[in-house]
PDB file of C-alpha atoms in Angstrom:
ATOM      1  CA  UNK A   2      -0.004  -0.036   0.006  1.00 54.00           C
ATOM      2  CA  UNK A   3       2.849   2.398   1.042  1.00 50.00           C
ATOM      3  CA  UNK A   4       4.648   1.598  -2.325  1.00 53.00           C
ATOM      4  CA  UNK A   5       1.596   2.301  -4.342  1.00 54.00           C
ATOM      5  CA  UNK A   6       1.269   5.594  -2.643  1.00 47.00           C
ATOM      6  CA  UNK A   7       4.980   6.515  -3.299  1.00 54.00           C
ATOM      7  CA  UNK A   8       4.658   5.520  -6.941  1.00 55.00           C
ATOM      8  CA  UNK A   9       1.498   7.874  -7.242  1.00 57.00           C
ATOM      9  CA  UNK A  10       3.288  10.715  -5.705  1.00 56.00           C
ATOM     10  CA  UNK A  11       6.348  10.119  -8.078  1.00 51.00           C
ATOM     11  CA  UNK A  12       4.045  10.111 -11.125  1.00 57.00           C
ATOM     12  CA  UNK A  13       2.318  13.375  -9.934  1.00 61.00           C
ATOM     13  CA  UNK A  14       5.593  15.102  -9.301  1.00 56.00           C
ATOM     14  CA  UNK A  15       6.964  13.927 -12.769  1.00 57.00           C
ATOM     15  CA  UNK A  16       3.836  15.454 -14.455  1.00 57.00           C
ATOM     16  CA  UNK A  17       4.393  18.566 -12.466  1.00 57.00           C
ATOM     17  CA  UNK A  18       8.021  18.870 -13.812  1.00 50.00           C
ATOM     18  CA  UNK A  19       6.793  18.401 -17.466  1.00 50.00           C
ATOM     19  CA  UNK A  20       4.030  21.102 -16.940  1.00 51.00           C
ATOM     20  CA  UNK A  21       6.492  23.494 -15.444  1.00 49.00           C
ATOM     21  CA  UNK A  22       8.766  23.126 -18.375  1.00 44.00           C
ATOM     22  CA  UNK A  23      11.407  20.938 -16.894  1.00 43.00           C
ATOM     23  CA  UNK A  24      13.038  18.632 -19.505  1.00 46.00           C
ATOM     24  CA  UNK A  25      13.006  15.177 -18.485  1.00 43.00           C
ATOM     25  CA  UNK A  26      14.213  12.598 -21.066  1.00 44.00           C
ATOM     26  CA  UNK A  27      13.346   9.057 -20.210  1.00 44.00           C
ATOM     27  CA  UNK A  28      16.391   7.954 -22.567  1.00 43.00           C
ATOM     28  CA  UNK A  29      18.535   8.955 -25.241  1.00 45.00           C
ATOM     29  CA  UNK A  30      17.533   7.220 -28.461  1.00 44.00           C
ATOM     30  CA  UNK A  31      20.740   7.797 -29.922  1.00 44.00           C
ATOM     31  CA  UNK A  32      22.831   6.300 -27.273  1.00 47.00           C
ATOM     32  CA  UNK A  33      21.161   4.062 -24.824  1.00 48.00           C
ATOM     33  CA  UNK A  34      17.960   2.354 -25.451  1.00 46.00           C
ATOM     34  CA  UNK A  35      17.508   1.587 -21.906  1.00 44.00           C
ATOM     35  CA  UNK A  36      16.158   4.428 -19.748  1.00 47.00           C
ATOM     36  CA  UNK A  37      18.718   4.956 -16.950  1.00 46.00           C
ATOM     37  CA  UNK A  38      19.519   8.698 -16.909  1.00 45.00           C
ATOM     38  CA  UNK A  39      17.418  11.841 -17.021  1.00 46.00           C
ATOM     39  CA  UNK A  40      18.095  15.438 -17.672  1.00 48.00           C
ATOM     40  CA  UNK A  41      16.748  18.045 -15.253  1.00 47.00           C
ATOM     41  CA  UNK A  42      17.970  20.788 -13.097  1.00 51.00           C
ATOM     42  CA  UNK A  43      19.364  18.707 -10.076  1.00 48.00           C
ATOM     43  CA  UNK A  44      19.452  21.783  -7.868  1.00 56.00           C
ATOM     44  CA  UNK A  45      15.561  21.990  -7.797  1.00 59.00           C
ATOM     45  CA  UNK A  46      13.707  20.484  -5.026  1.00 63.00           C
ATOM     46  CA  UNK A  47      11.984  17.930  -7.116  1.00 57.00           C
ATOM     47  CA  UNK A  48      15.100  16.909  -8.625  1.00 56.00           C
ATOM     48  CA  UNK A  49      16.878  16.612  -5.512  1.00 56.00           C
ATOM     49  CA  UNK A  50      14.082  14.240  -4.177  1.00 58.00           C
ATOM     50  CA  UNK A  51      14.123  12.274  -7.302  1.00 53.00           C
ATOM     51  CA  UNK A  52      17.821  11.755  -7.240  1.00 52.00           C
ATOM     52  CA  UNK A  53      17.850  11.025  -3.454  1.00 56.00           C
ATOM     53  CA  UNK A  54      15.278   8.150  -4.083  1.00 54.00           C
ATOM     54  CA  UNK A  55      17.503   6.750  -6.822  1.00 52.00           C
ATOM     55  CA  UNK A  56      14.652   7.229  -9.444  1.00 48.00           C
ATOM     56  CA  UNK A  57      16.643   9.438 -11.778  1.00 48.00           C
ATOM     57  CA  UNK A  58      20.409  10.170 -12.194  1.00 50.00           C
ATOM     58  CA  UNK A  59      21.487  13.576 -13.881  1.00 48.00           C
ATOM     59  CA  UNK A  60      23.845  13.534 -16.740  1.00 47.00           C
ATOM     60  CA  UNK A  61      26.417  16.115 -15.971  1.00 48.00           C
ATOM     61  CA  UNK A  62      27.401  18.486 -18.552  1.00 48.00           C
ATOM     62  CA  UNK A  63      26.186  15.979 -21.210  1.00 50.00           C
ATOM     63  CA  UNK A  64      25.161  18.303 -23.958  1.00 49.00           C
ATOM     64  CA  UNK A  65      27.725  21.068 -23.025  1.00 53.00           C
ATOM     65  CA  UNK A  66      30.659  18.836 -23.607  1.00 55.00           C
ATOM     66  CA  UNK A  67      29.183  17.949 -27.040  1.00 56.00           C
ATOM     67  CA  UNK A  68      28.520  21.571 -27.840  1.00 57.00           C
ATOM     68  CA  UNK A  69      32.294  22.327 -26.970  1.00 61.00           C
ATOM     69  CA  UNK A  70      33.502  19.251 -28.910  1.00 61.00           C
ATOM     70  CA  UNK A  71      31.466  20.225 -31.997  1.00 64.00           C
ATOM     71  CA  UNK A  72      32.660  24.074 -31.702  1.00 66.00           C
ATOM     72  CA  UNK A  73      36.332  23.081 -31.734  1.00 67.00           C
ATOM     73  CA  UNK A  74      38.393  23.763 -34.946  1.00 70.00           C
ATOM     74  CA  UNK A  75      39.872  20.982 -36.868  1.00 69.00           C
ATOM     75  CA  UNK A  76      43.531  21.988 -36.331  1.00 68.00           C
ATOM     76  CA  UNK A  77      42.801  21.975 -32.504  1.00 69.00           C
ATOM     77  CA  UNK A  78      42.588  18.211 -32.726  1.00 69.00           C
ATOM     78  CA  UNK A  79      46.092  18.012 -34.190  1.00 72.00           C
ATOM     79  CA  UNK A  80      47.637  19.788 -31.271  1.00 73.00           C
ATOM     80  CA  UNK A  81      49.633  17.438 -29.249  1.00 73.00           C
ATOM     81  CA  UNK A  82      48.495  17.038 -25.580  1.00 73.00           C
ATOM     82  CA  UNK A  83      51.220  17.417 -22.758  1.00 72.00           C
ATOM     83  CA  UNK A  84      51.368  13.812 -21.179  1.00 68.00           C
ATOM     84  CA  UNK A  85      53.183  13.573 -17.869  1.00 69.00           C
ATOM     85  CA  UNK A  86      55.669  10.826 -18.259  1.00 65.00           C
ATOM     86  CA  UNK A  87      56.146   8.547 -15.035  1.00 77.00           C
ATOM     87  CA  UNK A  88      59.650   7.321 -14.062  1.00 82.00           C
ATOM     88  CA  UNK A  89      60.654   3.805 -14.184  1.00 84.00           C
ATOM     89  CA  UNK A  90      61.774   3.998 -10.700  1.00 85.00           C
ATOM     90  CA  UNK A  91      59.359   3.752  -7.823  1.00 84.00           C
ATOM     91  CA  UNK A  92      61.061   5.892  -5.228  1.00 81.00           C
ATOM     92  CA  UNK A  93      60.754   4.766  -1.649  1.00 78.00           C
ATOM     93  CA  UNK A  94      58.950   7.087   0.751  1.00 75.00           C
ATOM     94  CA  UNK A  95      60.954   8.966   3.079  1.00 72.00           C
ATOM     95  CA  UNK A  96      60.415   8.471   6.864  1.00 67.00           C
ATOM     96  CA  UNK A  97      60.989  12.161   7.514  1.00 68.00           C
ATOM     97  CA  UNK A  98      58.001  14.487   6.838  1.00 66.00           C
ATOM     98  CA  UNK A  99      58.673  16.810   4.018  1.00 70.00           C
ATOM     99  CA  UNK A 100      62.164  15.660   3.473  1.00 72.00           C
ATOM    100  CA  UNK A 101      64.016  16.262   0.102  1.00 77.00           C
ATOM    101  CA  UNK A 102      67.585  16.093  -1.077  1.00 80.00           C
ATOM    102  CA  UNK A 103      69.343  19.377  -1.069  1.00 84.00           C
ATOM    103  CA  UNK A 104      70.263  20.952  -4.402  1.00 87.00           C
ATOM    104  CA  UNK A 105      73.958  21.053  -3.638  1.00 87.00           C
ATOM    105  CA  UNK A 106      74.147  17.307  -2.950  1.00 88.00           C
ATOM    106  CA  UNK A 107      72.396  16.753  -6.342  1.00 90.00           C
ATOM    107  CA  UNK A 108      74.873  19.088  -8.068  1.00 90.00           C
ATOM    108  CA  UNK A 109      77.735  17.323  -6.453  1.00 91.00           C
ATOM    109  CA  UNK A 110      76.748  13.838  -7.917  1.00 91.00           C
ATOM    110  CA  UNK A 111      75.985  15.441 -11.379  1.00 90.00           C
ATOM    111  CA  UNK A 112      79.373  17.172 -11.648  1.00 90.00           C
ATOM    112  CA  UNK A 113      81.539  14.609  -9.979  1.00 89.00           C
ATOM    113  CA  UNK A 114      80.086  11.312 -11.538  1.00 91.00           C
ATOM    114  CA  UNK A 115      78.439  11.219 -14.962  1.00 92.00           C
ATOM    115  CA  UNK A 116      77.657   8.031 -17.136  1.00 94.00           C
ATOM    116  CA  UNK A 117      76.996   8.455 -20.862  1.00 94.00           C
ATOM    117  CA  UNK A 118      76.707   4.932 -21.844  1.00 90.00           C
ATOM    118  CA  UNK A 119      79.720   5.046 -24.203  1.00 90.00           C
ATOM    119  CA  UNK A 120      81.792   1.967 -25.047  1.00 88.00           C
ATOM    120  CA  UNK A 121      84.879   3.439 -23.524  1.00 89.00           C
ATOM    121  CA  UNK A 122      83.238   3.721 -20.116  1.00 91.00           C
ATOM    122  CA  UNK A 123      83.388   1.100 -17.497  1.00 91.00           C
ATOM    123  CA  UNK A 124      80.165   0.506 -15.679  1.00 92.00           C
ATOM    124  CA  UNK A 125      81.969  -1.345 -12.732  1.00 91.00           C
ATOM    125  CA  UNK A 126      83.954   1.656 -12.119  1.00 91.00           C
ATOM    126  CA  UNK A 127      81.149   3.989 -12.231  1.00 93.00           C
ATOM    127  CA  UNK A 128      79.081   1.762  -9.909  1.00 92.00           C
ATOM    128  CA  UNK A 129      81.844   1.424  -7.250  1.00 91.00           C
ATOM    129  CA  UNK A 130      82.291   5.316  -7.214  1.00 93.00           C
ATOM    130  CA  UNK A 131      78.591   5.913  -6.979  1.00 94.00           C
ATOM    131  CA  UNK A 132      78.192   3.551  -4.049  1.00 93.00           C
ATOM    132  CA  UNK A 133      81.241   5.209  -2.234  1.00 92.00           C
ATOM    133  CA  UNK A 134      79.676   8.673  -2.769  1.00 92.00           C
ATOM    134  CA  UNK A 135      76.261   7.460  -1.603  1.00 91.00           C
ATOM    135  CA  UNK A 136      77.921   5.967   1.662  1.00 90.00           C
ATOM    136  CA  UNK A 137      79.166   9.549   2.542  1.00 89.00           C
ATOM    137  CA  UNK A 138      75.521  10.699   2.811  1.00 86.00           C
ATOM    138  CA  UNK A 139      73.523   9.852   5.898  1.00 84.00           C
ATOM    139  CA  UNK A 140      70.193  11.181   7.155  1.00 83.00           C
ATOM    140  CA  UNK A 141      68.319  10.278  10.008  1.00 80.00           C
ATOM    141  CA  UNK A 142      65.373   8.087   9.127  1.00 77.00           C
ATOM    142  CA  UNK A 143      66.367   7.912   5.472  1.00 83.00           C
ATOM    143  CA  UNK A 144      67.668   4.544   4.157  1.00 84.00           C
ATOM    144  CA  UNK A 145      70.489   3.942   1.797  1.00 87.00           C
ATOM    145  CA  UNK A 146      68.164   2.434  -0.585  1.00 88.00           C
ATOM    146  CA  UNK A 147      66.062   5.522  -0.927  1.00 88.00           C
ATOM    147  CA  UNK A 148      69.173   7.615  -1.409  1.00 89.00           C
ATOM    148  CA  UNK A 149      70.782   5.295  -4.161  1.00 91.00           C
ATOM    149  CA  UNK A 150      67.321   5.195  -6.117  1.00 90.00           C
ATOM    150  CA  UNK A 151      66.907   8.912  -6.030  1.00 90.00           C
ATOM    151  CA  UNK A 152      70.366   9.919  -6.966  1.00 90.00           C
ATOM    152  CA  UNK A 153      71.005   7.174  -9.729  1.00 93.00           C
ATOM    153  CA  UNK A 154      69.050   9.088 -12.530  1.00 92.00           C
ATOM    154  CA  UNK A 155      70.877  12.397 -11.891  1.00 92.00           C
ATOM    155  CA  UNK A 156      74.154  10.684 -12.843  1.00 93.00           C
ATOM    156  CA  UNK A 157      73.061   9.397 -16.138  1.00 93.00           C
ATOM    157  CA  UNK A 158      73.488  11.370 -19.258  1.00 92.00           C
ATOM    158  CA  UNK A 159      72.596  11.123 -23.185  1.00 91.00           C
ATOM    159  CA  UNK A 160      71.937   7.598 -24.186  1.00 91.00           C
ATOM    160  CA  UNK A 161      72.088   6.133 -20.553  1.00 91.00           C
ATOM    161  CA  UNK A 162      69.158   8.393 -19.713  1.00 91.00           C
ATOM    162  CA  UNK A 163      67.197   7.225 -22.624  1.00 91.00           C
ATOM    163  CA  UNK A 164      67.820   3.637 -21.667  1.00 92.00           C
ATOM    164  CA  UNK A 165      66.508   4.250 -18.113  1.00 91.00           C
ATOM    165  CA  UNK A 166      63.192   5.750 -19.813  1.00 89.00           C
ATOM    166  CA  UNK A 167      62.236   2.766 -21.794  1.00 88.00           C
ATOM    167  CA  UNK A 168      61.249   0.681 -18.900  1.00 89.00           C
ATOM    168  CA  UNK A 169      57.515   0.464 -17.843  1.00 88.00           C
ATOM    169  CA  UNK A 170      56.643   3.139 -15.111  1.00 86.00           C
ATOM    170  CA  UNK A 171      57.669   2.224 -11.540  1.00 84.00           C
ATOM    171  CA  UNK A 172      59.024  -1.181 -12.381  1.00 87.00           C
ATOM    172  CA  UNK A 173      62.292  -0.570 -10.469  1.00 88.00           C
ATOM    173  CA  UNK A 174      61.537  -0.803  -6.853  1.00 88.00           C
ATOM    174  CA  UNK A 175      64.965  -1.701  -5.136  1.00 89.00           C
ATOM    175  CA  UNK A 176      68.662  -0.838  -5.892  1.00 91.00           C
ATOM    176  CA  UNK A 177      69.698  -4.464  -6.904  1.00 90.00           C
ATOM    177  CA  UNK A 178      66.937  -4.249  -9.704  1.00 91.00           C
ATOM    178  CA  UNK A 179      68.474  -1.086 -10.798  1.00 90.00           C
ATOM    179  CA  UNK A 180      72.182  -2.197 -10.760  1.00 90.00           C
ATOM    180  CA  UNK A 181      71.253  -5.662 -12.454  1.00 90.00           C
ATOM    181  CA  UNK A 182      69.660  -3.995 -15.277  1.00 92.00           C
ATOM    182  CA  UNK A 183      72.258  -1.450 -15.670  1.00 93.00           C
ATOM    183  CA  UNK A 184      75.286  -4.107 -15.643  1.00 91.00           C
ATOM    184  CA  UNK A 185      73.323  -6.212 -17.972  1.00 90.00           C
ATOM    185  CA  UNK A 186      73.007  -3.466 -20.434  1.00 92.00           C
ATOM    186  CA  UNK A 187      76.426  -2.061 -20.442  1.00 92.00           C
ATOM    187  CA  UNK A 188      78.560  -4.972 -19.182  1.00 90.00           C
ATOM    188  CA  UNK A 189      77.356  -7.808 -21.078  1.00 89.00           C
ATOM    189  CA  UNK A 190      79.031 -11.365 -21.027  1.00 90.00           C
ATOM    190  CA  UNK A 191      81.066 -10.696 -24.230  1.00 90.00           C
ATOM    191  CA  UNK A 192      82.832  -7.826 -22.603  1.00 91.00           C
ATOM    192  CA  UNK A 193      83.336  -9.804 -19.353  1.00 91.00           C
ATOM    193  CA  UNK A 194      85.101 -12.536 -21.418  1.00 92.00           C
ATOM    194  CA  UNK A 195      87.219 -10.165 -23.266  1.00 92.00           C
ATOM    195  CA  UNK A 196      88.461  -8.473 -20.029  1.00 92.00           C
ATOM    196  CA  UNK A 197      88.890 -12.033 -18.245  1.00 93.00           C
ATOM    197  CA  UNK A 198      91.037 -12.914 -21.037  1.00 94.00           C
ATOM    198  CA  UNK A 199      93.332  -9.852 -20.688  1.00 94.00           C
ATOM    199  CA  UNK A 200      93.813 -10.949 -17.027  1.00 94.00           C
ATOM    200  CA  UNK A 201      94.638 -14.625 -17.662  1.00 93.00           C
ATOM    201  CA  UNK A 202      97.100 -13.498 -20.635  1.00 93.00           C
ATOM    202  CA  UNK A 203      98.643 -10.662 -18.728  1.00 94.00           C
ATOM    203  CA  UNK A 204     102.349  -9.961 -19.735  1.00 93.00           C
ATOM    204  CA  UNK A 205     104.791  -7.358 -18.155  1.00 92.00           C
ATOM    205  CA  UNK A 206     106.099  -5.061 -20.959  1.00 89.00           C
ATOM    206  CA  UNK A 207     109.805  -4.996 -21.717  1.00 84.00           C
ATOM    207  CA  UNK A 208     110.449  -1.461 -20.460  1.00 84.00           C
ATOM    208  CA  UNK A 209     107.836  -1.807 -17.565  1.00 86.00           C
ATOM    209  CA  UNK A 210     108.999  -1.933 -14.061  1.00 87.00           C
ATOM    210  CA  UNK A 211     107.556  -4.379 -11.616  1.00 87.00           C
ATOM    211  CA  UNK A 212     105.423  -1.739  -9.823  1.00 87.00           C
ATOM    212  CA  UNK A 213     103.901  -0.470 -12.810  1.00 90.00           C
ATOM    213  CA  UNK A 214     103.193  -3.840 -14.051  1.00 91.00           C
ATOM    214  CA  UNK A 215     101.401  -4.746 -10.647  1.00 91.00           C
ATOM    215  CA  UNK A 216      99.395  -1.569 -10.820  1.00 92.00           C
ATOM    216  CA  UNK A 217      98.217  -2.388 -14.271  1.00 93.00           C
ATOM    217  CA  UNK A 218      97.206  -5.780 -13.485  1.00 94.00           C
ATOM    218  CA  UNK A 219      95.261  -4.545 -10.471  1.00 92.00           C
ATOM    219  CA  UNK A 220      93.556  -2.069 -12.746  1.00 92.00           C
ATOM    220  CA  UNK A 221      92.411  -4.851 -15.012  1.00 93.00           C
ATOM    221  CA  UNK A 222      90.930  -6.770 -11.986  1.00 92.00           C
ATOM    222  CA  UNK A 223      88.940  -3.561 -11.070  1.00 90.00           C
ATOM    223  CA  UNK A 224      87.582  -3.156 -14.582  1.00 89.00           C
ATOM    224  CA  UNK A 225      86.173  -6.713 -14.482  1.00 90.00           C
ATOM    225  CA  UNK A 226      84.862  -7.593 -11.056  1.00 87.00           C
ATOM    226  CA  UNK A 227      82.983 -10.415 -12.459  1.00 88.00           C
ATOM    227  CA  UNK A 228      86.077 -12.370 -13.619  1.00 89.00           C
ATOM    228  CA  UNK A 229      85.350 -15.199 -11.171  1.00 86.00           C
ATOM    229  CA  UNK A 230      89.078 -15.846 -10.518  1.00 88.00           C
ATOM    230  CA  UNK A 231      90.111 -17.080  -6.946  1.00 89.00           C
ATOM    231  CA  UNK A 232      92.961 -15.077  -5.146  1.00 88.00           C
ATOM    232  CA  UNK A 233      95.449 -17.793  -5.662  1.00 88.00           C
ATOM    233  CA  UNK A 234      94.799 -17.979  -9.386  1.00 90.00           C
ATOM    234  CA  UNK A 235      95.022 -14.264  -9.787  1.00 90.00           C
ATOM    235  CA  UNK A 236      98.560 -14.428  -8.055  1.00 87.00           C
ATOM    236  CA  UNK A 237      99.617 -17.159 -10.559  1.00 87.00           C
ATOM    237  CA  UNK A 238      98.532 -15.619 -13.696  1.00 91.00           C
ATOM    238  CA  UNK A 239     100.409 -12.350 -12.620  1.00 91.00           C
ATOM    239  CA  UNK A 240     103.657 -14.313 -11.910  1.00 88.00           C
ATOM    240  CA  UNK A 241     103.400 -16.095 -15.040  1.00 89.00           C
ATOM    241  CA  UNK A 242     103.196 -12.860 -16.984  1.00 91.00           C
ATOM    242  CA  UNK A 243     106.420 -11.268 -15.435  1.00 90.00           C
ATOM    243  CA  UNK A 244     109.573 -10.852 -17.397  1.00 89.00           C
ATOM    244  CA  UNK A 245     112.748 -12.895 -16.254  1.00 87.00           C
ATOM    245  CA  UNK A 246     114.246 -10.162 -14.247  1.00 83.00           C
ATOM    246  CA  UNK A 247     110.968  -9.659 -12.114  1.00 83.00           C
ATOM    247  CA  UNK A 248     110.534 -13.331 -11.661  1.00 83.00           C
ATOM    248  CA  UNK A 249     114.078 -13.756 -10.134  1.00 81.00           C
ATOM    249  CA  UNK A 250     113.142 -11.029  -7.650  1.00 77.00           C
ATOM    250  CA  UNK A 251     109.874 -12.661  -6.861  1.00 78.00           C
ATOM    251  CA  UNK A 252     111.675 -16.081  -6.466  1.00 77.00           C
ATOM    252  CA  UNK A 253     114.155 -14.458  -3.985  1.00 76.00           C
ATOM    253  CA  UNK A 254     111.490 -12.859  -1.926  1.00 72.00           C
ATOM    254  CA  UNK A 255     109.231 -15.698  -2.179  1.00 69.00           C
ATOM    255  CA  UNK A 256     111.623 -18.255  -0.751  1.00 67.00           C
ATOM    256  CA  UNK A 257     109.535 -21.213   0.753  1.00 58.00           C
ATOM    257  CA  UNK A 258     106.274 -19.194  -0.381  1.00 59.00           C
ATOM    258  CA  UNK A 259     104.722 -22.463  -0.980  1.00 61.00           C
ATOM    259  CA  UNK A 260     104.300 -22.740   2.749  1.00 66.00           C
ATOM    260  CA  UNK A 261     102.688 -19.275   2.837  1.00 72.00           C
ATOM    261  CA  UNK A 262      98.982 -18.528   2.787  1.00 79.00           C
ATOM    262  CA  UNK A 263      97.374 -16.672  -0.268  1.00 79.00           C
ATOM    263  CA  UNK A 264      96.966 -13.557   1.809  1.00 81.00           C
ATOM    264  CA  UNK A 265     100.627 -13.438   2.898  1.00 79.00           C
ATOM    265  CA  UNK A 266     101.714 -14.005  -0.808  1.00 78.00           C
ATOM    266  CA  UNK A 267      99.626 -11.096  -1.700  1.00 82.00           C
ATOM    267  CA  UNK A 268     100.949  -8.876   0.952  1.00 83.00           C
ATOM    268  CA  UNK A 269     104.499  -9.822  -0.189  1.00 79.00           C
ATOM    269  CA  UNK A 270     103.548  -8.770  -3.729  1.00 82.00           C
ATOM    270  CA  UNK A 271     102.274  -5.276  -2.457  1.00 83.00           C
ATOM    271  CA  UNK A 272     105.342  -4.766  -0.371  1.00 80.00           C
ATOM    272  CA  UNK A 273     107.645  -5.727  -3.375  1.00 80.00           C
ATOM    273  CA  UNK A 274     105.706  -3.374  -5.725  1.00 81.00           C
ATOM    274  CA  UNK A 275     106.119  -0.555  -3.191  1.00 81.00           C
ATOM    275  CA  UNK A 276     109.900  -1.053  -2.583  1.00 76.00           C
ATOM    276  CA  UNK A 277     110.278  -1.415  -6.456  1.00 71.00           C
ATOM    277  CA  UNK A 278     109.222   2.225  -6.972  1.00 71.00           C
ATOM    278  CA  UNK A 279     112.740   3.103  -5.710  1.00 66.00           C
ATOM    279  CA  UNK A 280     114.317   1.175  -8.624  1.00 58.00           C
ATOM    280  CA  UNK A 281     115.344   3.181 -11.685  1.00 54.00           C
ATOM    281  CA  UNK A 282     112.451   3.356 -14.312  1.00 52.00           C
ATOM    282  CA  UNK A 283     113.914   1.787 -17.446  1.00 48.00           C
ATOM    283  CA  UNK A 284     111.219   3.593 -19.513  1.00 48.00           C
ATOM    284  CA  UNK A 285     112.662   6.987 -18.617  1.00 45.00           C
ATOM    285  CA  UNK A 286     116.316   6.153 -19.258  1.00 45.00           C
ATOM    286  CA  UNK A 287     117.458   7.267 -22.461  1.00 46.00           C
ATOM    287  CA  UNK A 288     120.023   5.653 -24.614  1.00 48.00           C
ATOM    288  CA  UNK A 289     123.436   7.481 -24.417  1.00 46.00           C
ATOM    289  CA  UNK A 290     124.447   8.718 -27.668  1.00 46.00           C
ATOM    290  CA  UNK A 291     127.609   7.126 -29.320  1.00 46.00           C
ATOM    291  CA  UNK A 292     130.847   8.765 -28.151  1.00 45.00           C
ATOM    292  CA  UNK A 293     129.383  10.657 -25.184  1.00 42.00           C
ATOM    293  CA  UNK A 294     130.851   8.312 -22.598  1.00 43.00           C
ATOM    294  CA  UNK A 295     134.360   8.413 -24.260  1.00 45.00           C
ATOM    295  CA  UNK A 296     134.304  12.336 -24.149  1.00 43.00           C
ATOM    296  CA  UNK A 297     133.140  12.593 -20.626  1.00 47.00           C
ATOM    297  CA  UNK A 298     135.921  10.151 -19.583  1.00 50.00           C
ATOM    298  CA  UNK A 299     138.714  12.210 -21.539  1.00 48.00           C
ATOM    299  CA  UNK A 300     137.308  15.476 -19.808  1.00 48.00           C
ATOM    300  CA  UNK A 301     137.506  13.891 -16.389  1.00 52.00           C
ATOM    301  CA  UNK A 302     141.038  12.591 -17.020  1.00 52.00           C
ATOM    302  CA  UNK A 303     142.163  15.978 -18.221  1.00 52.00           C
ATOM    303  CA  UNK A 304     140.810  17.617 -15.048  1.00 51.00           C
ATOM    304  CA  UNK A 305     142.529  15.247 -12.812  1.00 54.00           C
ATOM    305  CA  UNK A 306     145.755  15.863 -14.630  1.00 51.00           C
ATOM    306  CA  UNK A 307     145.583  19.590 -14.447  1.00 57.00           C
ATOM    307  CA  UNK A 308     144.936  19.352 -10.760  1.00 59.00           C
ATOM    308  CA  UNK A 309     148.113  17.136 -10.220  1.00 55.00           C
ATOM    309  CA  UNK A 310     150.189  19.477 -12.221  1.00 52.00           C
ATOM    310  CA  UNK A 311     149.236  22.356 -10.209  1.00 60.00           C
ATOM    311  CA  UNK A 312     149.902  20.538  -6.953  1.00 59.00           C
ATOM    312  CA  UNK A 313     153.425  19.526  -8.118  1.00 53.00           C
ATOM    313  CA  UNK A 314     154.145  23.111  -9.067  1.00 59.00           C
ATOM    314  CA  UNK A 315     152.990  24.291  -5.665  1.00 63.00           C
ATOM    315  CA  UNK A 316     155.406  21.723  -4.106  1.00 61.00           C
ATOM    316  CA  UNK A 317     158.260  22.863  -6.355  1.00 59.00           C
ATOM    317  CA  UNK A 318     157.824  26.457  -5.263  1.00 59.00           C
ATOM    318  CA  UNK A 319     157.756  25.561  -1.640  1.00 56.00           C
TER     319      UNK A 319
END
């Protein structure tokens, strides 16, 4: 009974809306054949009551949008829209409220460390320096993970920046993901194999002293941290590549080295490289010109004879 009364009241009010020139559309014959929406002034009392009873739903700016769309010029459709791009890194939330990295910190990383993605650059050296610089920055309540992920994009330039932008938005959530993708791109297995071959076939140059040879060998190890060679094997490859003179010095210092540990042998190698810096550098010693030694000897003998003659003359005078 109550429902019938409500339906009668609704019918009467709908007729009243029609008679008072309110435009009520039971359905849009061009869009939806099922009556679900109506057009009316939803600010009126009748409209509010119908909406509150879920009997009709107003269409917001339906025809106004169509009018604006029809009024647009054709060239306006060809104007590209500005789309905000999302970073491929999902930056961790800082615990501190309103925390942000200072501009001087960002500028320091941009100026001191840059990676362009060139073939001559070594990603291992870049990554090591980047982590060392990040370790010097500490904020209370801010994790090292957040600092690394935040500063990493600022150190990339040119093609390296384009590489980071090709990933889906917010697909990188931790630093290990970022570093693995980075090394996989710029330090592939082919490059690892090439540098590893340089380590295993190391040769001391003819005019290279022991300390420079050891420094160059350690540089190869730093360029390829993924070489997979154990410490004792690295020492062996270095010894095999030395020239006979350096090997003789090594053998003299390494007496009974077979009974020493790998760390002890490595330390001896470091100490020998340090002391060898006092040795003459054969690379800087030029060849003596022909006849120079003989001329210098004659001059020295002449000076000595002159000195003796003067002493004899002084004795005779006395």
